[in-house]
C-alpha positions as a printed Julia matrix, in Angstrom:
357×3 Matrix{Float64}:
 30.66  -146.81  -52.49
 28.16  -143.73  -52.06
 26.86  -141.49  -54.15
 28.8   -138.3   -53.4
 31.88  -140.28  -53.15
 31.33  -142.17  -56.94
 30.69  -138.54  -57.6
 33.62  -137.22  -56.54
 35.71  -139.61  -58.78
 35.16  -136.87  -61.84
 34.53  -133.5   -60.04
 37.88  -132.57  -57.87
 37.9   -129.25  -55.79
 40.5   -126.96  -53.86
 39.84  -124.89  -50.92
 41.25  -121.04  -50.95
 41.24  -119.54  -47.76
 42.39  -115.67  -47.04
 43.45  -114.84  -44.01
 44.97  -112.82  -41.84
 45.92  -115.48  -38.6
 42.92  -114.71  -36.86
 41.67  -117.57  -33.89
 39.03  -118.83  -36.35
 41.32  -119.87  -38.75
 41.74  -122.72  -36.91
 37.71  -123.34  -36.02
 36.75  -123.28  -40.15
 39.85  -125.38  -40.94
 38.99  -128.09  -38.16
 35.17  -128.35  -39.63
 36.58  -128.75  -42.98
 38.51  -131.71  -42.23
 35.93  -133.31  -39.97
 32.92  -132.79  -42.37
 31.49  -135.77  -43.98
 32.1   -136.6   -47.81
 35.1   -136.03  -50.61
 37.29  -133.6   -49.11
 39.74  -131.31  -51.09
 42.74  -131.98  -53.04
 44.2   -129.21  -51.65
 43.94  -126.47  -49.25
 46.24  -123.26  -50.31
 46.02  -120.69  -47.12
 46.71  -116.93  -48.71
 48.4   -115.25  -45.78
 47.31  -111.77  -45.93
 48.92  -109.84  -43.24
 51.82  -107.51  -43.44
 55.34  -109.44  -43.13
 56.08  -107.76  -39.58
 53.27  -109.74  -38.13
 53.53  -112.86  -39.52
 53.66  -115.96  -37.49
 53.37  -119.76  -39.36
 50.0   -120.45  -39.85
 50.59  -124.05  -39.84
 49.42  -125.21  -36.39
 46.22  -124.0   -37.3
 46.15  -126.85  -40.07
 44.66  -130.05  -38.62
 46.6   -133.59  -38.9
 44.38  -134.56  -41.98
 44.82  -131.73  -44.38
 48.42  -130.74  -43.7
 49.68  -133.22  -46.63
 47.51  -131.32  -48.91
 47.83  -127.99  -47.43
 50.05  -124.92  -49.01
 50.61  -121.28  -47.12
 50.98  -118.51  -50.59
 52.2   -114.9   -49.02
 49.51  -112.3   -49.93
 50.82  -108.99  -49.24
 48.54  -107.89  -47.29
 46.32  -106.47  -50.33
 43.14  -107.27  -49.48
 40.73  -110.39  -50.0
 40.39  -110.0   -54.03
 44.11  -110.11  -54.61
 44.13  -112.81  -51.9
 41.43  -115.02  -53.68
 43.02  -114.43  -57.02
 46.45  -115.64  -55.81
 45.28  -118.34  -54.01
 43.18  -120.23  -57.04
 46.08  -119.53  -59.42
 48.5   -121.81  -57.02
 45.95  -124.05  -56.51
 46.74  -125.77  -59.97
 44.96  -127.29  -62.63
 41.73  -128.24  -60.56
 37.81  -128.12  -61.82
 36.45  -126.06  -59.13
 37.57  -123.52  -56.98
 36.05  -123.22  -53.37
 36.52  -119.97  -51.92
 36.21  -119.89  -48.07
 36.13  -116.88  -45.28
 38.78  -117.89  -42.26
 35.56  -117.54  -40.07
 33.41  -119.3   -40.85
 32.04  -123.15  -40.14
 31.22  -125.32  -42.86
 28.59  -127.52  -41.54
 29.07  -131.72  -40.66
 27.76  -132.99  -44.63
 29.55  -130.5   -46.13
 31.87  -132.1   -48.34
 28.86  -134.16  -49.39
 26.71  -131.63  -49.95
 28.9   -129.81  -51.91
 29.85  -133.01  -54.43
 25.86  -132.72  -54.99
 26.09  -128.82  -55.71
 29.0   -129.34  -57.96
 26.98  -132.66  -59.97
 24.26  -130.59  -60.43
 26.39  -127.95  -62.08
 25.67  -127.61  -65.86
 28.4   -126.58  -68.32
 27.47  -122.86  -67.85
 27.35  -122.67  -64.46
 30.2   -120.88  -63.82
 29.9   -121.02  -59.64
 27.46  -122.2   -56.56
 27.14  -120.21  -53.17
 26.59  -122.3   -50.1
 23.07  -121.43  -47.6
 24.7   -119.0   -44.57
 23.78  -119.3   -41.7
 23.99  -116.2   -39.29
 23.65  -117.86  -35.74
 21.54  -114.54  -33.26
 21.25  -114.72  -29.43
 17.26  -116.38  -28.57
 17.66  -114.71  -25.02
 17.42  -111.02  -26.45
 17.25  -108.44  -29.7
 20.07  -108.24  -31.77
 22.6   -105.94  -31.9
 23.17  -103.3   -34.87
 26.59  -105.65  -35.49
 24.77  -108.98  -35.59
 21.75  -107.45  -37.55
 24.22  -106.21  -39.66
 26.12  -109.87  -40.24
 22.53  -111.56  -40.26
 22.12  -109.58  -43.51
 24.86  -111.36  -45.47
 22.76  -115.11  -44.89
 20.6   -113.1   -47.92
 23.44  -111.86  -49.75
 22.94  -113.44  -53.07
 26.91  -113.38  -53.98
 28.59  -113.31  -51.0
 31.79  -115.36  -51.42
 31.92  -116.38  -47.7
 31.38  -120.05  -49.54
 31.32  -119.69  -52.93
 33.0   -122.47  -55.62
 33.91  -121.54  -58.65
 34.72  -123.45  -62.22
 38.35  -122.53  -62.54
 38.02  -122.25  -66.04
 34.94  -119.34  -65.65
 37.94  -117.53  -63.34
 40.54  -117.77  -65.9
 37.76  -116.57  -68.6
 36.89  -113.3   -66.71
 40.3   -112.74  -64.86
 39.11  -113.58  -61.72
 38.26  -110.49  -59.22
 39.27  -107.21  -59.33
 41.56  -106.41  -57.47
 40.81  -102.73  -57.19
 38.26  -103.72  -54.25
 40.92  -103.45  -51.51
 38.52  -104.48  -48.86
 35.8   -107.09  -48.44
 33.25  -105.95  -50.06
 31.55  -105.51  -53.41
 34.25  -107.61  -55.08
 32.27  -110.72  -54.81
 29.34  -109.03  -56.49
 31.58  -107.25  -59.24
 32.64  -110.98  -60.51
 28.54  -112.78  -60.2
 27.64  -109.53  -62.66
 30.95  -110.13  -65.01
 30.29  -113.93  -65.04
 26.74  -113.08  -65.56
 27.84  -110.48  -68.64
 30.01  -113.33  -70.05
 26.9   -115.45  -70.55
 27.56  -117.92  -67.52
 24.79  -119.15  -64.83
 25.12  -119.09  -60.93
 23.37  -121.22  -58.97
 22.69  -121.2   -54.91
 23.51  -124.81  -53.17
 22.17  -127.2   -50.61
 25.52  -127.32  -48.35
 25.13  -125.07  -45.51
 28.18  -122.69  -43.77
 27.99  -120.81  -40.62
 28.98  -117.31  -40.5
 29.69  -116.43  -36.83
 29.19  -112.69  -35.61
 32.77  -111.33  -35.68
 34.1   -109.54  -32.59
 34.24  -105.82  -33.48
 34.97  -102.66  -31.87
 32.39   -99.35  -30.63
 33.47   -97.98  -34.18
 33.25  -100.47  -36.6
 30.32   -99.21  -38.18
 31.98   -95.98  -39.04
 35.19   -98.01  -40.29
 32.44  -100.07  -42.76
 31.79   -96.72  -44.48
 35.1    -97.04  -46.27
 32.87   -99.65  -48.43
 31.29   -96.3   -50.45
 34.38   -95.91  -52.36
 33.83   -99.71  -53.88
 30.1    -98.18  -54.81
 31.91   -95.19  -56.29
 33.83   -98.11  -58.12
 30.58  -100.55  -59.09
 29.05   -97.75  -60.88
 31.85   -96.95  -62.88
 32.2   -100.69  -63.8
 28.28  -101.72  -64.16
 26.33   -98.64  -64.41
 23.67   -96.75  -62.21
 21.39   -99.69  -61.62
 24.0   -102.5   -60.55
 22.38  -102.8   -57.13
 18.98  -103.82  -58.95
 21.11  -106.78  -60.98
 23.56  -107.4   -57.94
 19.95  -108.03  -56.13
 21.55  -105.59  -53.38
 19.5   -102.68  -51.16
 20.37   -99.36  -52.06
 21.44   -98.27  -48.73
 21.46   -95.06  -46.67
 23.98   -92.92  -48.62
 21.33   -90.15  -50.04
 20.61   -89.56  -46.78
 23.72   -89.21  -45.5
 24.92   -87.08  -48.05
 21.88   -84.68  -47.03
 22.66   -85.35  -43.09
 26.51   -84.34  -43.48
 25.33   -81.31  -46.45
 23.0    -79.9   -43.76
 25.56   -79.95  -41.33
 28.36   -78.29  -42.93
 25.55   -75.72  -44.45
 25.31   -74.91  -41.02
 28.74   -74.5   -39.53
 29.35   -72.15  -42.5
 26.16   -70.1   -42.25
 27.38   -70.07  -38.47
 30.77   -68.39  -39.36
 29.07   -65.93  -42.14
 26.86   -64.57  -39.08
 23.39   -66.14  -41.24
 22.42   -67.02  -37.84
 18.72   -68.05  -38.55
 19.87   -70.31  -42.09
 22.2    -71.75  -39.45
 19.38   -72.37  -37.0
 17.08   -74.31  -40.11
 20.34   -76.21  -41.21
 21.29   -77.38  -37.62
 17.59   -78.38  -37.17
 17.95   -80.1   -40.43
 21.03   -82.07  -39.51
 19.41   -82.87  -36.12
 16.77   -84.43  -37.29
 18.4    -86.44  -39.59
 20.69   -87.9   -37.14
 18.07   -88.44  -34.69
 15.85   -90.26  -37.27
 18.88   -92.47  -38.36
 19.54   -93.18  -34.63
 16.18   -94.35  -33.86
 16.55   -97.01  -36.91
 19.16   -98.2   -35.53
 18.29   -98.25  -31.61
 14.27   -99.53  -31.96
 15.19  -102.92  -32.99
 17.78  -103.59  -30.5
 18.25  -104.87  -27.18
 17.96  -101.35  -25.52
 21.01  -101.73  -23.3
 23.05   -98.89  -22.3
 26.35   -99.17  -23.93
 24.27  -100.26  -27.33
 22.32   -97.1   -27.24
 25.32   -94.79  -26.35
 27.1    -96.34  -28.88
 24.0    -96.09  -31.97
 24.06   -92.23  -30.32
 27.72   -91.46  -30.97
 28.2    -93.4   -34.57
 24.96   -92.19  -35.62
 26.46   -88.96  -35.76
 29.89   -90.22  -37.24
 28.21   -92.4   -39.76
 27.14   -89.73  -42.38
 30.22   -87.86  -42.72
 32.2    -90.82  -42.61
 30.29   -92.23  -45.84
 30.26   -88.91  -47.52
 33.95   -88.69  -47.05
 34.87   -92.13  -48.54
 32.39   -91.71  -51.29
 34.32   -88.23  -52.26
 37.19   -90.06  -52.01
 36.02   -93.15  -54.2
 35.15   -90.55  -57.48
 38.75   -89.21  -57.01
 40.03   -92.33  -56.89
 37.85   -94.32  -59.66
 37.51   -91.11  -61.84
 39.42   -92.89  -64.6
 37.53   -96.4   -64.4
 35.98   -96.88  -67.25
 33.02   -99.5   -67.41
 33.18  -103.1   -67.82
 32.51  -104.0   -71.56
 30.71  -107.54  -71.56
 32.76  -110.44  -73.22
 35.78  -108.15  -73.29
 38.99  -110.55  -72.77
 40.56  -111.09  -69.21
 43.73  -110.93  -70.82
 46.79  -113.17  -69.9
 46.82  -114.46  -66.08
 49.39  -112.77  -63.85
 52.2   -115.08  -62.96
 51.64  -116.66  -60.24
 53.58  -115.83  -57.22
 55.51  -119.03  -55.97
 53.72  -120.93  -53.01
 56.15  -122.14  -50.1
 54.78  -124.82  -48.02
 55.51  -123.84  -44.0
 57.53  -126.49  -42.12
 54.73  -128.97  -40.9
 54.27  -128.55  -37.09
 53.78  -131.89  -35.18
């Protein structure tokens, strides 16, 4: 008998996956069950996409973990209420291993992570996995995959993250007022954190794959300023110092977008020369912001028209969401350390799909 597997005779895990049907589904899901070492005692899939476009997610499932493998609707609510459903039917299991549907956990990775969860002292309330972010060697990166390379130093990022189930039931698990994926993973390491557990980084490793995404998607990423709006209400003015996350560009952008609209209404009021310094103004801070993002890129053409047309969408799409976060968060009041979760939620019931062969 080996050491992970004598291990694994006291520390049992489940795997939560969110997902919305995507190709990779099946690509994580397939390294799972091949990787070396205890696997899971079971594998609950949250199925996050709106009923209209749900198709059984089962043939995704390899032969190996369909025995242990439950599909829980989500609601299409986002990846906090997903995660939160899906460790609540998991049942009555130490740890909690929270998975993205894209990425690749690597060939030791169920013995890796026995080690992880051995070392694991009666504080440590959860262990991240080592990401790795996977660029092209033939060229520069793009703003997208420079973008997803950040998130292998993301110091909370739940993309393979295991919890203690009983730290989750202590805080309440995350909050579900993230709608999107991002910032919730932080808001729980700073309330575990607050409610005097530990969180420790592992030796397993996980690949995180650049995702497909369209011209736009850096504009759509701005929505993610409304869950700032939110972190500040919960944690204070200096969470990103204890979250260990960068500041960001949104001062700037709220002067890029302020000197713009400064000078589309100086325009209008006939102040022709204040509209003349204010266009300057917003010129210069787009072209600045542009250059950030082109210089360390591969220089192509469609990477520098696109960096050219979303470095002018950017700021006002971040000052917009960020208006719209403190209208929406206005009444969220912070996050009082050791305050009680409260009673779980209910559980929604978990239907197992009809096995395909």
């Amino acid at each position: 008998m080996t050491r992970t597997h004598a291990l694994a005779r006291d520390i049992a895990y489940a795997v939560v996956v969110p997902t919305r049907g995507g190709p990779a589904l099946g690509v994580c899901l397939h390294a799972l069950a091949e990787a070396t070492g205890p696997g899971p005692v079971r594998v609950v899939l949250v199925d996050d996409r709106r009923e209209a476009a749900r198709t059984p997610l089962t043939a995704a499932v390899p032969p190996s973990l369909r025995e242990r493998t439950i599909v829980v609707p989500g609601g299409a609510r986002g990846p906090a209420a997903a995660r939160n459903l899906g460790w609540r039917a998991a049942g009555d299991v130490p740890w909690i291993v929270f998975l993205e549907d894209d990425v690749v956990p690597g060939p030791t990775w169920g013995d890796d992570l026995t080690l992880d969860l051995a070392a694991a002292t009666g504080r440590t309330a959860g262990s991240t996995a080592r990401i790795d972010v996977p660029l092209p060697a033939d060229r520069r990166p793009t703003d997208r995959e420079r973008d997803t390379a950040g998130l292998a130093g993301a110091r909370w990022i739940t993309a393979d993250t295991a919890y203690r189930r009983t730290a989750l039931v202590a805080t309440g698990g995350f909050d579900e007022r993230f709608g999107q994926a991002f910032r919730e993973d932080a808001d729980l390491a700073l309330r575990m954190l607050d409610a005097g557990w530990t969180l420790t980084g592992g030796r397993r490793t996980t690949t995180r794959p650049v995702r497909e995404a369209g011209r736009f998607n850096s504009v759509r990423l701005q929505a993610g300023n409304a869950d700032d709006v939110l972190m500040t209400r919960l944690h204070g003015r200096h969470w990103w110092r204890r979250a260990e996350i960068p500041r960001g560009r949104l001062p700037l952008h709220l002067a890029v977008t302020g000197a713009g609209v400064s000078a589309l209404g100086c325009a209008l009021l006939g102040r022709h020369r204040a509209a003349t310094a204010c266009a300057a103004l917003w010129l210069a801070g787009t072209t600045e912001y542009a250059l950030a993002r082109i210089t360390p890129g591969p220089g192509t053409r469609d990477e520098v028209l696109t960096m050219t047309v979303t470095s002018a969408l950017v700021p006002p799409a971040a000052t917009w969401h960020w208006l719209r976060g403190r209208l929406v968060h206005r009444k969220a009041r912070p996050y009082t350390p050791f305050q009680s979760a409260g009673p779980a939620p209910a559980p929604r019931p978990a239907v197992r799909e009809a096995q395909r062969s």
